[in-house]
Amino acid sequence: MTRLGLLLALLVVPAWASAQEAEVSFSQEDPLGSVVAPVMLPAGATALYGYTGAPEVGLGFRQGLGALEVEARARFDWFKLGASLELVGRKEVVRRGAFSLAPTLGLGLVLNSGSTYMDDDNFSGVLVRILPGMVAGFRVADTVALLGLVDVPIDLGLTGDKQRRFQALGGLGVEVYLGGNVSLLAAGQVGVETFQERAGAGHTRLGLTGRVGLGTRLF
């Protein structure tokens, strides 16, 4: 997480300097953002992205529909050796100058191996995932957006006796346009995770995530 913080600082500091000279663009043709930014893709815009990090790697597809954005993604948790398929919607509800805000809500399916090689408290099972959250964006310059990220995934077991996992994670990120319709994301989150394999066997611990990703606008 320390290295991730240094990377964020190296990206953000030059961005603040350039913001004093650059005039920020908010046109429909604006290419910045494909991994997380913008908080909602404009109508007709399509993006593909991939990321690596801890504890997950992932791939995703985003489609702007005008009234909202739909995102389909697949994630692999290499700490737990578990995979998830998810469908998420976003709706921008605030836009004031350079700032925008969008709540998110989704549904997914989790297949968890139960491997304890990296996580001693892991458990196997099939779980349904509910995905409320929030994405905030602040446009620093033509090529840089700062992001606020809140994720509250809730996993409920379908195969075990009262299996569950709950996380509340918040953090920051930065997405930078590299050119050629390609954007780079670096982000980190911290929070709390609580889970139980069966009734009466609950645990609570610190939750941490970090990721670096690349995405591209197709249209």
Tab-separated table of C-alpha atoms in Angstrom:
chain	number	residue	atom	x	y	z
A	1	MET	CA	0.000	0.000	0.000
A	2	THR	CA	2.983	2.364	0.622
A	3	ARG	CA	4.164	1.893	-2.948
A	4	LEU	CA	0.637	2.495	-4.209
A	5	GLY	CA	0.496	5.745	-2.219
A	6	LEU	CA	3.776	6.922	-3.752
A	7	LEU	CA	2.465	6.107	-7.233
A	8	LEU	CA	-0.710	8.118	-6.578
A	9	ALA	CA	1.378	11.064	-5.345
A	10	LEU	CA	3.624	10.983	-8.416
A	11	LEU	CA	0.564	11.085	-10.660
A	12	VAL	CA	-1.449	13.681	-8.719
A	13	VAL	CA	1.210	16.352	-8.025
A	14	PRO	CA	2.029	17.043	-11.706
A	15	ALA	CA	-1.709	17.028	-12.429
A	16	TRP	CA	-2.385	19.860	-9.989
A	17	ALA	CA	0.359	21.905	-11.623
A	18	SER	CA	-1.000	21.348	-15.115
A	19	ALA	CA	-4.519	22.209	-13.959
A	20	GLN	CA	-3.443	25.813	-13.513
A	21	GLU	CA	-2.689	26.055	-17.244
A	22	ALA	CA	-5.104	23.598	-18.877
A	23	GLU	CA	-8.751	24.269	-19.676
A	24	VAL	CA	-10.804	21.238	-18.688
A	25	SER	CA	-13.018	19.670	-21.355
A	26	PHE	CA	-16.377	18.030	-20.618
A	27	SER	CA	-17.541	17.310	-24.173
A	28	GLN	CA	-19.233	14.062	-25.204
A	29	GLU	CA	-16.111	13.263	-27.259
A	30	ASP	CA	-13.800	13.608	-24.263
A	31	PRO	CA	-11.663	10.408	-24.287
A	32	LEU	CA	-10.477	10.494	-20.639
A	33	GLY	CA	-11.685	7.561	-18.567
A	34	SER	CA	-12.382	3.910	-19.199
A	35	VAL	CA	-11.463	1.919	-16.064
A	36	VAL	CA	-13.410	3.868	-13.417
A	37	ALA	CA	-13.603	7.443	-14.752
A	38	PRO	CA	-15.827	9.098	-15.741
A	39	VAL	CA	-18.423	8.353	-13.061
A	40	MET	CA	-20.856	7.537	-15.901
A	41	LEU	CA	-19.999	7.005	-19.573
A	42	PRO	CA	-21.936	9.197	-22.030
A	43	ALA	CA	-24.592	7.640	-24.260
A	44	GLY	CA	-23.099	5.335	-26.889
A	45	ALA	CA	-19.639	5.209	-25.300
A	46	THR	CA	-18.083	1.751	-24.805
A	47	ALA	CA	-14.974	0.833	-22.819
A	48	LEU	CA	-12.932	-2.262	-22.012
A	49	TYR	CA	-10.479	-2.494	-19.124
A	50	GLY	CA	-8.293	-4.843	-17.137
A	51	TYR	CA	-6.428	-4.465	-13.870
A	52	THR	CA	-4.036	-6.254	-11.564
A	53	GLY	CA	-3.563	-5.816	-7.856
A	54	ALA	CA	-4.115	-7.310	-4.421
A	55	PRO	CA	-6.134	-9.281	-3.640
A	56	GLU	CA	-7.749	-9.322	-7.117
A	57	VAL	CA	-7.237	-9.122	-10.852
A	58	GLY	CA	-10.124	-8.361	-13.161
A	59	LEU	CA	-11.584	-7.588	-16.587
A	60	GLY	CA	-14.589	-5.434	-17.395
A	61	PHE	CA	-16.845	-3.962	-20.067
A	62	ARG	CA	-18.676	-0.625	-19.712
A	63	GLN	CA	-21.545	0.687	-21.857
A	64	GLY	CA	-23.094	4.142	-21.640
A	65	LEU	CA	-26.839	4.107	-22.274
A	66	GLY	CA	-27.639	7.756	-21.652
A	67	ALA	CA	-29.897	7.431	-18.613
A	68	LEU	CA	-27.350	5.165	-16.905
A	69	GLU	CA	-24.252	3.043	-17.445
A	70	VAL	CA	-24.093	-0.761	-17.372
A	71	GLU	CA	-20.884	-2.598	-16.453
A	72	ALA	CA	-20.151	-6.328	-16.703
A	73	ARG	CA	-17.017	-7.628	-15.023
A	74	ALA	CA	-15.171	-10.763	-13.985
A	75	ARG	CA	-12.847	-10.827	-10.992
A	76	PHE	CA	-10.395	-13.394	-9.653
A	77	ASP	CA	-9.297	-13.221	-6.023
A	78	TRP	CA	-5.876	-14.855	-5.982
A	79	PHE	CA	-5.706	-14.708	-2.165
A	80	LYS	CA	-8.822	-16.898	-1.821
A	81	LEU	CA	-8.681	-18.627	-5.233
A	82	GLY	CA	-12.230	-17.439	-5.856
A	83	ALA	CA	-13.935	-15.969	-8.933
A	84	SER	CA	-16.948	-13.712	-9.411
A	85	LEU	CA	-19.136	-12.564	-12.294
A	86	GLU	CA	-20.929	-9.257	-11.738
A	87	LEU	CA	-23.365	-6.880	-13.453
A	88	VAL	CA	-23.430	-3.293	-12.146
A	89	GLY	CA	-25.387	-0.143	-12.990
A	90	ARG	CA	-24.301	3.487	-12.420
A	91	LYS	CA	-26.344	6.669	-12.469
A	92	GLU	CA	-24.802	10.138	-12.267
A	93	VAL	CA	-26.814	12.204	-9.784
A	94	VAL	CA	-24.546	15.236	-9.258
A	95	ARG	CA	-22.491	17.335	-11.671
A	96	ARG	CA	-21.170	20.654	-10.427
A	97	GLY	CA	-18.307	22.062	-12.421
A	98	ALA	CA	-15.391	19.634	-12.240
A	99	PHE	CA	-17.130	17.420	-9.644
A	100	SER	CA	-19.510	14.525	-10.372
A	101	LEU	CA	-21.050	11.745	-8.285
A	102	ALA	CA	-22.739	8.451	-9.150
A	103	PRO	CA	-24.190	5.719	-6.896
A	104	THR	CA	-23.738	2.134	-8.098
A	105	LEU	CA	-25.749	-1.030	-7.557
A	106	GLY	CA	-25.087	-4.518	-8.861
A	107	LEU	CA	-25.538	-8.247	-8.479
A	108	GLY	CA	-23.044	-11.066	-8.850
A	109	LEU	CA	-22.221	-14.719	-8.273
A	110	VAL	CA	-19.148	-15.823	-6.322
A	111	LEU	CA	-17.455	-19.239	-6.575
A	112	ASN	CA	-14.944	-19.643	-3.756
A	113	SER	CA	-12.507	-22.568	-3.554
A	114	GLY	CA	-11.913	-22.376	0.199
A	115	SER	CA	-8.126	-22.385	-0.232
A	116	THR	CA	-6.295	-21.338	2.932
A	117	TYR	CA	-2.840	-21.012	1.332
A	118	MET	CA	-2.993	-17.169	1.419
A	119	ASP	CA	-6.007	-16.671	3.737
A	120	ASP	CA	-6.266	-18.853	6.840
A	121	ASP	CA	-9.901	-17.864	7.421
A	122	ASN	CA	-11.143	-18.581	3.900
A	123	PHE	CA	-14.079	-20.932	3.315
A	124	SER	CA	-15.523	-22.675	0.269
A	125	GLY	CA	-18.971	-22.027	-1.139
A	126	VAL	CA	-21.217	-20.483	-3.744
A	127	LEU	CA	-22.443	-17.029	-2.762
A	128	VAL	CA	-24.683	-14.362	-4.254
A	129	ARG	CA	-23.120	-10.892	-4.169
A	130	ILE	CA	-25.008	-7.595	-3.722
A	131	LEU	CA	-22.943	-4.575	-4.758
A	132	PRO	CA	-23.951	-1.121	-3.485
A	133	GLY	CA	-21.367	1.632	-3.801
A	134	MET	CA	-20.472	5.142	-4.907
A	135	VAL	CA	-18.026	6.754	-7.351
A	136	ALA	CA	-17.027	10.434	-7.133
A	137	GLY	CA	-14.874	12.168	-9.717
A	138	PHE	CA	-13.055	15.505	-9.747
A	139	ARG	CA	-11.550	16.628	-13.036
A	140	VAL	CA	-8.131	18.128	-12.328
A	141	ALA	CA	-7.055	18.704	-15.937
A	142	ASP	CA	-7.819	17.576	-19.474
A	143	THR	CA	-5.901	14.360	-18.895
A	144	VAL	CA	-6.383	13.659	-15.164
A	145	ALA	CA	-9.363	12.767	-12.952
A	146	LEU	CA	-9.204	12.202	-9.190
A	147	LEU	CA	-11.606	9.563	-7.860
A	148	GLY	CA	-13.323	8.764	-4.581
A	149	LEU	CA	-14.400	5.114	-4.279
A	150	VAL	CA	-16.834	3.470	-1.855
A	151	ASP	CA	-17.696	-0.244	-2.164
A	152	VAL	CA	-19.912	-2.247	0.204
A	153	PRO	CA	-20.110	-5.795	-1.235
A	154	ILE	CA	-22.363	-8.237	0.619
A	155	ASP	CA	-21.898	-11.977	-0.057
A	156	LEU	CA	-24.614	-14.393	1.087
A	157	GLY	CA	-24.041	-18.154	0.946
A	158	LEU	CA	-26.199	-20.378	-1.222
A	159	THR	CA	-24.587	-23.670	-0.222
A	160	GLY	CA	-23.579	-23.295	3.430
A	161	ASP	CA	-25.299	-22.680	6.771
A	162	LYS	CA	-25.513	-18.875	7.099
A	163	GLN	CA	-22.291	-18.227	5.197
A	164	ARG	CA	-21.695	-14.522	4.631
A	165	ARG	CA	-19.019	-11.929	3.912
A	166	PHE	CA	-19.426	-8.165	4.252
A	167	GLN	CA	-16.939	-5.444	3.350
A	168	ALA	CA	-17.057	-1.657	3.734
A	169	LEU	CA	-14.187	-0.108	1.756
A	170	GLY	CA	-13.380	3.494	0.923
A	171	GLY	CA	-10.442	5.041	-0.847
A	172	LEU	CA	-8.945	7.227	-3.548
A	173	GLY	CA	-7.678	6.805	-7.064
A	174	VAL	CA	-6.420	8.715	-10.062
A	175	GLU	CA	-7.077	8.005	-13.737
A	176	VAL	CA	-4.774	9.512	-16.363
A	177	TYR	CA	-5.302	9.691	-20.129
A	178	LEU	CA	-2.227	8.322	-21.923
A	179	GLY	CA	-3.346	8.976	-25.504
A	180	GLY	CA	-4.805	6.733	-28.180
A	181	ASN	CA	-8.052	6.347	-26.170
A	182	VAL	CA	-6.114	4.544	-23.397
A	183	SER	CA	-6.340	5.519	-19.702
A	184	LEU	CA	-4.329	4.359	-16.667
A	185	LEU	CA	-5.847	3.868	-13.209
A	186	ALA	CA	-4.136	3.568	-9.825
A	187	ALA	CA	-6.358	3.181	-6.743
A	188	GLY	CA	-6.386	1.908	-3.189
A	189	GLN	CA	-9.063	1.315	-0.550
A	190	VAL	CA	-9.123	0.517	3.147
A	191	GLY	CA	-11.936	-0.527	5.460
A	192	VAL	CA	-13.357	-3.434	7.411
A	193	GLU	CA	-14.283	-6.997	6.469
A	194	THR	CA	-16.523	-9.314	8.498
A	195	PHE	CA	-17.352	-12.886	7.556
A	196	GLN	CA	-18.450	-16.263	8.834
A	197	GLU	CA	-18.327	-19.796	7.426
A	198	ARG	CA	-21.213	-20.967	9.627
A	199	ALA	CA	-23.475	-19.605	12.351
A	200	GLY	CA	-21.523	-18.528	15.421
A	201	ALA	CA	-18.106	-18.565	13.679
A	202	GLY	CA	-17.715	-14.917	12.694
A	203	HIS	CA	-14.507	-12.901	12.230
A	204	THR	CA	-13.777	-9.214	11.669
A	205	ARG	CA	-10.538	-7.799	10.282
A	206	LEU	CA	-8.966	-4.954	8.325
A	207	GLY	CA	-9.780	-4.876	4.608
A	208	LEU	CA	-7.274	-3.555	2.049
A	209	THR	CA	-7.291	-3.418	-1.749
A	210	GLY	CA	-4.973	-1.943	-4.356
A	211	ARG	CA	-5.053	-2.026	-8.155
A	212	VAL	CA	-3.443	-0.657	-11.264
A	213	GLY	CA	-5.369	-0.931	-14.521
A	214	LEU	CA	-5.501	0.029	-18.177
A	215	GLY	CA	-8.633	0.678	-20.206
A	216	THR	CA	-9.575	1.808	-23.683
A	217	ARG	CA	-12.550	3.558	-25.253
A	218	LEU	CA	-13.879	1.632	-28.225
A	219	PHE	CA	-16.548	4.181	-29.203
